[in-house]
XYZ file of C-alpha atoms in Angstrom:
489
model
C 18.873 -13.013 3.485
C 20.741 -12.211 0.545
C 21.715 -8.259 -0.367
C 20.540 -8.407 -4.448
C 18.250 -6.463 -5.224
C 19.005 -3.617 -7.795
C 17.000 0.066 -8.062
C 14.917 -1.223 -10.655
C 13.588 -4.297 -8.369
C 13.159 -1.817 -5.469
C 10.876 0.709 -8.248
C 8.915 -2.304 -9.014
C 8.177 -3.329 -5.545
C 6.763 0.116 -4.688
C 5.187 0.411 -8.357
C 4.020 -2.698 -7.807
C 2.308 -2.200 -4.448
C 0.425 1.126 -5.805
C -0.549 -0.118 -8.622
C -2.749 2.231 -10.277
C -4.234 -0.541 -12.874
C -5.193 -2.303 -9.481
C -6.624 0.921 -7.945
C -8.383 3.038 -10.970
C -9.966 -0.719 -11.894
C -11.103 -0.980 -8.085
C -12.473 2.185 -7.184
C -13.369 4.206 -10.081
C -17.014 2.859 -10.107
C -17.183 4.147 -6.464
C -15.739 7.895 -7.415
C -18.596 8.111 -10.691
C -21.481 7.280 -7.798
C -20.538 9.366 -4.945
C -18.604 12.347 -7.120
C -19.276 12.014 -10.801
C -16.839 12.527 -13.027
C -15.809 16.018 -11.651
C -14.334 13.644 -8.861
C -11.156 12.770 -10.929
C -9.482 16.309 -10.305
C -8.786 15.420 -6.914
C -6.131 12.669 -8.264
C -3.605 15.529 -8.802
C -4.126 17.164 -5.440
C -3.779 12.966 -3.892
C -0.585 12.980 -5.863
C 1.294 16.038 -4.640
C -0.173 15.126 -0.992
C 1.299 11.316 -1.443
C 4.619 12.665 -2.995
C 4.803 14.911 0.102
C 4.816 11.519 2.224
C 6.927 9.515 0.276
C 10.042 12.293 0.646
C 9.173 12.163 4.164
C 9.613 8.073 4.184
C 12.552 8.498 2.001
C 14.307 10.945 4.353
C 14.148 8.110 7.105
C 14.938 5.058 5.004
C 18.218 7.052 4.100
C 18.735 7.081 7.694
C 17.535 3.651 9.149
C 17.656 1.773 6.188
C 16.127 -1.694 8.187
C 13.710 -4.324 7.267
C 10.540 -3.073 9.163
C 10.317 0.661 7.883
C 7.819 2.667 10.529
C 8.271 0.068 12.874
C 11.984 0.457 13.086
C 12.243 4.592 12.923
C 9.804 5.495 15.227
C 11.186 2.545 17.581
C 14.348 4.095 17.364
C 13.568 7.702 17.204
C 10.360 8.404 19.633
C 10.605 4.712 21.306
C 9.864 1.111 21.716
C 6.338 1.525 22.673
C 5.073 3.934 19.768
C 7.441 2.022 17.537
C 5.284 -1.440 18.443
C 2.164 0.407 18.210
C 2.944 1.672 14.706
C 4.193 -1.782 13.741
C 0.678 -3.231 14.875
C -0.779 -0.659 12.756
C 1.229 -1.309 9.887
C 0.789 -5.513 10.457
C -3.108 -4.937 10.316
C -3.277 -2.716 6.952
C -0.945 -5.235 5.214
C -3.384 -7.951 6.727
C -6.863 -6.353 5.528
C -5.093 -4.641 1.935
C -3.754 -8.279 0.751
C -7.800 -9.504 1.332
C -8.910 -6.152 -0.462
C -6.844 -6.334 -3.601
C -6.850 -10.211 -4.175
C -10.611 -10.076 -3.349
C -11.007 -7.622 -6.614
C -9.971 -10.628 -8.965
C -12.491 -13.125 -7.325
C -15.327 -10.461 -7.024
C -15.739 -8.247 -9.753
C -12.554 -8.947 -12.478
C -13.359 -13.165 -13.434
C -17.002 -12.559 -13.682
C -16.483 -10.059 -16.366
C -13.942 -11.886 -17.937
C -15.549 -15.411 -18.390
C -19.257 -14.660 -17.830
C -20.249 -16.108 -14.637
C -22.108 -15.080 -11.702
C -20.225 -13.874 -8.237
C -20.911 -15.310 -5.192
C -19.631 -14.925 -2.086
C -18.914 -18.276 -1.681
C -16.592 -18.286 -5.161
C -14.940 -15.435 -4.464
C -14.265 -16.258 -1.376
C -12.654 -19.470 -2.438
C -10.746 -18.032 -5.283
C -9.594 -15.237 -3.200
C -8.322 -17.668 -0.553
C -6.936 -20.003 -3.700
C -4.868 -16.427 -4.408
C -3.400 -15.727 -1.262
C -2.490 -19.148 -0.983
C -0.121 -19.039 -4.122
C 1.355 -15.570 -3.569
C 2.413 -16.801 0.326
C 4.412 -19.712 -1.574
C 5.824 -17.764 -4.129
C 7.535 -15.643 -1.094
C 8.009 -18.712 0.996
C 9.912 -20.373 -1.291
C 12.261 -17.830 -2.876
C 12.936 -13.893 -2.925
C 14.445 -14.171 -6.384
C 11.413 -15.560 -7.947
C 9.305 -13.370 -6.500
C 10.928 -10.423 -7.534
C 11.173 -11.681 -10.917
C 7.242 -12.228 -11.060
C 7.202 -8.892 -9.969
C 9.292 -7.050 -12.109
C 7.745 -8.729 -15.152
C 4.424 -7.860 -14.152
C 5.210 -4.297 -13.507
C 6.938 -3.875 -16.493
C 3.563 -5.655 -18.200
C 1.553 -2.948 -15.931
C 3.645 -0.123 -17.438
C 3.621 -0.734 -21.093
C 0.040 -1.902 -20.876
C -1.551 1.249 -19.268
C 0.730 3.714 -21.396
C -0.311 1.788 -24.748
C -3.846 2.085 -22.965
C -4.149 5.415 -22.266
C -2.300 6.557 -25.970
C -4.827 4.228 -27.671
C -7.994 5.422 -25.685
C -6.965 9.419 -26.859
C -6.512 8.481 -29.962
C -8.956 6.116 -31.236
C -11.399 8.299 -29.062
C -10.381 11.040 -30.663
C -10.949 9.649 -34.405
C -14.327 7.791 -33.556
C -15.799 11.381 -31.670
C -16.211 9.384 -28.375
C -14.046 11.525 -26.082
C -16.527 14.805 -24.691
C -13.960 16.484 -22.480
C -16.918 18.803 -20.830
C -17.544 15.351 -19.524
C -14.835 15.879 -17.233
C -15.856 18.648 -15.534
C -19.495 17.210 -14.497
C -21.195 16.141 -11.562
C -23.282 13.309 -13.120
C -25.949 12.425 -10.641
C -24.119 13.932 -7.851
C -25.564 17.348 -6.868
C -23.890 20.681 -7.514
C -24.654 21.927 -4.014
C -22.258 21.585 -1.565
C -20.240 19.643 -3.900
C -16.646 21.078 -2.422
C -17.813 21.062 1.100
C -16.036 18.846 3.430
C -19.164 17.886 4.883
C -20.006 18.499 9.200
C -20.811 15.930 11.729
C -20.636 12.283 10.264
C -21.289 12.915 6.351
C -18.148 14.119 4.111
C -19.086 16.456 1.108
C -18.898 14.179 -2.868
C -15.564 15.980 -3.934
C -14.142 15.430 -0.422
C -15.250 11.234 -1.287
C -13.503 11.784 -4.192
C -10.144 11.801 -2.476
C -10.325 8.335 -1.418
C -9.369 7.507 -5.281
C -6.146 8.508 -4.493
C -5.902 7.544 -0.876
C -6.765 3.822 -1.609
C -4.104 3.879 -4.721
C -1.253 5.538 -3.841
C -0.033 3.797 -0.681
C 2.579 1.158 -0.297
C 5.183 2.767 -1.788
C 7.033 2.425 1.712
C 7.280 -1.371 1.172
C 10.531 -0.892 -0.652
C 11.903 0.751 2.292
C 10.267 -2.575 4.072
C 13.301 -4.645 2.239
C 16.000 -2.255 2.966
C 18.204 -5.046 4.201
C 17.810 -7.334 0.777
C 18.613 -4.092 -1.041
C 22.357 -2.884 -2.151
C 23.111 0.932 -1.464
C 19.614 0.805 0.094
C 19.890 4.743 1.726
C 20.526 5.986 -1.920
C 18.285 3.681 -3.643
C 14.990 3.315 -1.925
C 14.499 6.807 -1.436
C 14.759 7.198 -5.075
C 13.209 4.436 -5.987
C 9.971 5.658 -3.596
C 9.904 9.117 -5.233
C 10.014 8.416 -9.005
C 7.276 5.504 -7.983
C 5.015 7.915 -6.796
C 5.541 10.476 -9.562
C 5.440 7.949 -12.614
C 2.200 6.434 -11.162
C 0.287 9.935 -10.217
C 1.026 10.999 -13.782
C 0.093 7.931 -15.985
C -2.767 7.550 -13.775
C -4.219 10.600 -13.988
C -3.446 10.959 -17.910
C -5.733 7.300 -17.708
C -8.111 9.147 -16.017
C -9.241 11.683 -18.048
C -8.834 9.409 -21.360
C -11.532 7.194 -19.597
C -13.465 9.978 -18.066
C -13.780 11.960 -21.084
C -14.800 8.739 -23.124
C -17.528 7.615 -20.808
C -19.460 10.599 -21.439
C -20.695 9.508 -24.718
C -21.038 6.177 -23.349
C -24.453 4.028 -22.074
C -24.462 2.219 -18.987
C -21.000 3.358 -17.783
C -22.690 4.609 -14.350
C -24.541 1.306 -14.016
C -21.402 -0.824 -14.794
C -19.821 -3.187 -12.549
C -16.754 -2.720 -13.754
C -16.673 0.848 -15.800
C -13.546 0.900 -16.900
C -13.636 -2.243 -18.732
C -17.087 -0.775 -19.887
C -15.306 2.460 -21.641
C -12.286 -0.262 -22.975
C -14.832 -2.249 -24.700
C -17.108 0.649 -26.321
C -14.175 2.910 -27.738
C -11.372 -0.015 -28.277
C -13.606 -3.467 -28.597
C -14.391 -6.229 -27.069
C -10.447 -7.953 -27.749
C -8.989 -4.903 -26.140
C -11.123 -4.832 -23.287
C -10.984 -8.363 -22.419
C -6.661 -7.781 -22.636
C -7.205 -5.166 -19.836
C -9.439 -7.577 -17.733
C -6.287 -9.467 -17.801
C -3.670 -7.008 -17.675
C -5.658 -5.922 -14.445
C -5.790 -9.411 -13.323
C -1.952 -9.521 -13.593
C -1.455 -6.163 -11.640
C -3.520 -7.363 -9.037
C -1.436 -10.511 -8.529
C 1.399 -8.147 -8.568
C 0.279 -6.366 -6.129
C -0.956 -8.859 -3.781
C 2.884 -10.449 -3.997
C 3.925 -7.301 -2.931
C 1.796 -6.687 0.130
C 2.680 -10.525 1.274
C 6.576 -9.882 0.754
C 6.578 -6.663 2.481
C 3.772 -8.055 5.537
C 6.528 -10.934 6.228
C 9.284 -8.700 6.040
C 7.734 -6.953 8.855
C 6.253 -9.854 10.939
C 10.379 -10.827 10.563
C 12.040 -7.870 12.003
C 9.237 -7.878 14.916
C 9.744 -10.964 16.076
C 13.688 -10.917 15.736
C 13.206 -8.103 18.529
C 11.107 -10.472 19.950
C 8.037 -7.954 20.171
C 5.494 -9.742 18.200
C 3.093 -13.121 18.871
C 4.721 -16.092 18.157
C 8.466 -14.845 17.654
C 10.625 -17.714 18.707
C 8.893 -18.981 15.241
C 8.469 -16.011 13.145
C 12.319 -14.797 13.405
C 13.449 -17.678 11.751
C 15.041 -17.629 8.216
C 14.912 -21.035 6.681
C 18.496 -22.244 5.521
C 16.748 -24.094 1.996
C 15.096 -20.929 0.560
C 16.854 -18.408 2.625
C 13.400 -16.225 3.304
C 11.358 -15.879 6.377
C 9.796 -18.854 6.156
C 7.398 -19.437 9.236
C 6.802 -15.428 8.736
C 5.523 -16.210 5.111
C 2.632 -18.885 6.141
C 1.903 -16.883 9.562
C 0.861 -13.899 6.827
C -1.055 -16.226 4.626
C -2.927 -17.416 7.925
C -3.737 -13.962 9.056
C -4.995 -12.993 5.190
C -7.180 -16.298 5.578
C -8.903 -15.266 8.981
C -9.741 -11.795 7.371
C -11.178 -12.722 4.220
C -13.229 -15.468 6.429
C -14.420 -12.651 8.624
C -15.809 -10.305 5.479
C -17.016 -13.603 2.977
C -20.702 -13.241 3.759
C -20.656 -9.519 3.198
C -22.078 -8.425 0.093
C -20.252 -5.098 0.889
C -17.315 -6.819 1.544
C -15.397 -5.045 -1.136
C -16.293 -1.753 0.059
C -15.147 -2.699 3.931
C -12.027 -3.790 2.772
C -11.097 -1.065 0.403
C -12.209 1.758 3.220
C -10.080 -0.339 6.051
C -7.477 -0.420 3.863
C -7.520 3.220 3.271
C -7.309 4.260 6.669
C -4.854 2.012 8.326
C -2.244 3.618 5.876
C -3.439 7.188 6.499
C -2.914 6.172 9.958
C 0.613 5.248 9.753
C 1.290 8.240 7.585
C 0.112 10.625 10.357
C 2.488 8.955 13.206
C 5.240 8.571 11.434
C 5.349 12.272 9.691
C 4.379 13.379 13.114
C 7.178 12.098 14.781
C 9.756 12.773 12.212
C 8.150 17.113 12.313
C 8.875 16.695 15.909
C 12.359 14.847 16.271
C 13.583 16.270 13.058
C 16.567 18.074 14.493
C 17.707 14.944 16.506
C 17.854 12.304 13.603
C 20.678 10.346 12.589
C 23.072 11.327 9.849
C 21.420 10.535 6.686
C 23.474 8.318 4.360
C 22.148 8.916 0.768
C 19.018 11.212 0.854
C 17.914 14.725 2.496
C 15.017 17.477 2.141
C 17.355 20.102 2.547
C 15.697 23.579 2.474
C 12.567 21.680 1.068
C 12.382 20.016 4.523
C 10.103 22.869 6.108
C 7.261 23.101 2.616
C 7.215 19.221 2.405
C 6.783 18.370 6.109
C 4.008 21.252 5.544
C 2.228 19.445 2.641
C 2.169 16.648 4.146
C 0.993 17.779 7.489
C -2.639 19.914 6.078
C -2.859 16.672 3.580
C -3.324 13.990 6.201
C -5.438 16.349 8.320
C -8.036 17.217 5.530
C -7.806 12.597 4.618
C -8.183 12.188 8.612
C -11.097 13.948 8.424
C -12.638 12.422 5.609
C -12.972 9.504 7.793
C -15.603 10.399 9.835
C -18.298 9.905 7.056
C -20.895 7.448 8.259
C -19.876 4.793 5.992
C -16.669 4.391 7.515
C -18.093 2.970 10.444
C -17.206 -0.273 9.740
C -13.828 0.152 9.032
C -13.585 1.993 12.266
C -14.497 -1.096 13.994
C -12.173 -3.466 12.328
C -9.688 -0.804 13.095
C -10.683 -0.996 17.168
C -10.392 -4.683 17.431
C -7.434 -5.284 15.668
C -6.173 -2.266 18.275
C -7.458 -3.979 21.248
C -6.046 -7.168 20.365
C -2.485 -5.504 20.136
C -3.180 -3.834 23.470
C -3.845 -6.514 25.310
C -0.921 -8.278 23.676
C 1.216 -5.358 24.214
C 0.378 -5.306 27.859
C 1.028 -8.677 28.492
C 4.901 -7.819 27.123
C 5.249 -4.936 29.279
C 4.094 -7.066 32.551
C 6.191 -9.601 31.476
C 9.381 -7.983 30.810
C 9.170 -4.041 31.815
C 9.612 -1.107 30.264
C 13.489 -1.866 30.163
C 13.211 -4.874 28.524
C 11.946 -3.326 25.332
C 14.868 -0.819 25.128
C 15.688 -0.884 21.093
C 19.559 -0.766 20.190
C 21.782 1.906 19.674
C 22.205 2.774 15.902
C 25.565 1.058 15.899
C 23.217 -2.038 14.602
C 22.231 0.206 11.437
C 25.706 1.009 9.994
C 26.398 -2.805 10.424
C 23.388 -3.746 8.345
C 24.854 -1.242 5.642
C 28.117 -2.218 5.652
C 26.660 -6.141 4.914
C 28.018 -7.914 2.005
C 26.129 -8.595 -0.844
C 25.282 -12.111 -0.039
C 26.912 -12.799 3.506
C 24.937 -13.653 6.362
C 23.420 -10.969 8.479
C 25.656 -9.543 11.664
C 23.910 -10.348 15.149
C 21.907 -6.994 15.124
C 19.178 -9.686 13.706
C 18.603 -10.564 17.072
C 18.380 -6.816 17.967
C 18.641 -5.636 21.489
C 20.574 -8.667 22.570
C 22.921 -5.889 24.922
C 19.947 -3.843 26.213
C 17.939 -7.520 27.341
């Protein structure tokens, strides 16, 4: 695979993969129900704990800058077997959040925008129609795809900043925007608002946080195509940081322009889509039909995203022959020069999900909570292992915490503990469950490798195999490390 893309393609693919028009539009509905508008504060506090995470990811893609991202560092760093385990981890959240976000279009964003009743039997067909032509958009060339994407993310950015100046404005003008609104509970009691909640029920502010938590992830799928990227230990972790940052402050500034407007607004509670609700009553009906599809182009966006990075990391698992189906999945086809077999195999695996949840009417709801913890998940084990092995990493080549190592690693740490916790509200039991089968598949998997080859025969490679794929050219072929741990085997 070809060493092309720029820091601008590497913002957009973590932009892209957040993608707060795709999140806000999603969940926002969910936050009004179970916090009421007060809910929207704890965006800021999701932001700083996020940004915390993303300096963490950007510290190891500076030093392991490989196709694969937690898969590769913690394989390297802690060892092969936590580094497949987080790999299976990270392989089943790509899985289930490609269902979740394409499943938005089909579910609750075309109904609204040409006036028809959702099924589950439409959605599920135009969801599957979806997948379908993101898989063959990355199947058939990395250049193309990360020219849809950059388009669409630069679509996504002017459209939300002209969306948010024109909401303050013309809500300001009209007398639609009640900023007390902001501050209110709505239907949501005042009692124990703040209270993380004992036993199996979370408290509504501590809900709240899920706003965040389902948005800003992903950004660690640049760090996924570290090997298509030049200068990628400078660039990525850049390119991570100022994703992160741009996104926590437009969205929040989107936020309370929406929040503050729906308070003088009917039916905004009762809306299936209440953001498209506020749209239509402060800007019109045009305006709120262009953010239907300015949301629908996000979304496909960010579903290209999720499939690019998922078979960038099917890829580098089966080139170290560690995942199902390798001999196949390793392959890069000569024509188009991308994973090819890895592409369909992650189109097949979207397929089987969305299958499993089409006769739910809470399907949206599943997917969006599984896809919330899996990344949580990953977060935890990999800023885990980095607090513990920090003083034994490889030289960094482009990026460092310096002094800041200590506060961030801190943040980070009491952020993921208080969104852990969150978890073990009662409606997260089916997510949970998802969760546990996809885990016991990979076990049994897993032990079938170990039986099969030993504990020896999963020894990763020295580094040596990470200064080659830095020292690629720009459009040569990749060294033998892409068959990595060819000397240990």
């Amino acid at each position: 695979m070809a060493r092309e893309l720029g820091w601008y393609a590497s913002f957009s693919v973590a932009f892209g993969f957040v993608s707060i028009a795709t999140g806000i539009f999603t969940t926002y509905g969910s936050v009004l129900a179970t916090s009421g508008p007060r809910g929207i504060w704890a965006w800021p506090i999701s932001v700083i704990g996020q940004l915390s995470i993303a300096l963490v990811f950007g510290a190891l893609a500076a030093r392991i800058p490989i196709s694969g991202y937690s898969y590769q560092w913690v394989s390297r760093i802690v060892g092969p077997v936590w580094g497949w385990i987080m790999g299976w981890i990270s392989f089943a959240f790509l899985g289930v959040v490609l269902v979740a976000v394409d499943y938005t279009i089909a579910s609750t964003i075309l109904p609204e925008l040409f006036r028809y009743v959702g099924t589950t039997q439409n959605a599920w067909v135009i969801t599957a129609g979806v997948v379908l032509l993101q898989a063959v958009l990355v199947a058939a060339s990395t250049r193309t795809t990360h020219r849809v994407n950059n388009t669409a993310v630069t679509v996504q950015l002017i459209g939300m900043i002209a969306l948010t100046v024109l909401l303050f404005a013309v809500g300001a003008f009209t007398g639609k925007l009640d900023f007390a609104h902001l501050f209110d509970t709505g239907t949501v009691p005042e009692s124990g608002y703040y209270a993380l909640g004992g036993g199996t029920h979370a408290g509504p502010f501590a809900l709240a946080f899920l706003l965040g938590a389902f948005t800003i992830v992903g950004f660690e799928s640049a760090a996924n195509l570290a090997e298509e990227t030049k200068d990628p230990a400078r660039v990525i972790p850049k390119a991570m940081v100022q994703a992160v940052l741009s996104l926590g402050v437009l969205g929040f500034l989107f936020l309370v322009a929406v929040t503050a407007a729906a308070g003088r607004i009917d039916g905004v509670g009762s809306s299936a889509t209440p953001v498209a609700t506020v749209i239509t009553a402060v800007l019109g009906s045009v305006v709120g039909k262009i953010l239907l599809v300015l949301v629908v182009v996000s979304i496909f966006s960010c579903g290209l995203v999720i499939t690019l990075s998922g078979t960038r990391l099917v890829y580098a698992m089966s080139r170290d022959e560690r995942f199902p189906g390798w001999q196949l999945l390793k392959r890069v086809d000569r024509r188009t020069a991308t994973p090819l077999n890895a592409s369909v195999f992650m189109m097949l695996i979207a397929q089987i999900i969305l299958a499993v949840f089409s006769h739910s009417t809470d399907a949206l709801f599943q997917l969006f909570s599984a896809g919330t913890l899996l990344p949580a998940l990953i977060y935890a084990g990999t800023v885990a292992m980095y607090a513990a092995k920090r003083r034994s990493l490889p030289a960094s080549q482009g990026f460092s915490l310096g002094r800041w190592e200590i506060p961030v690693l801190v943040v980070a740490a009491v952020w993921l503990v208080y969104e852990l916790l969150i978890f073990r509200d009662a409606s997260f039991r089916a997510p949970w469950t998802y969760v546990l089968v996809l885990f016991a598949i990979g076990a049994l998997y897993f032990a079938g490798l170990l039986v099969r080859r030993g504990r020896d025969g999963l020894t990763m490679p020295d580094m040596a195999d990470v200064d080659r794929a830095l020292d690629t050219a720009d459009t040569g072929p990749k060294p033998a490390h892409t068959t990595a741990g060819g000397d240990a085997r």
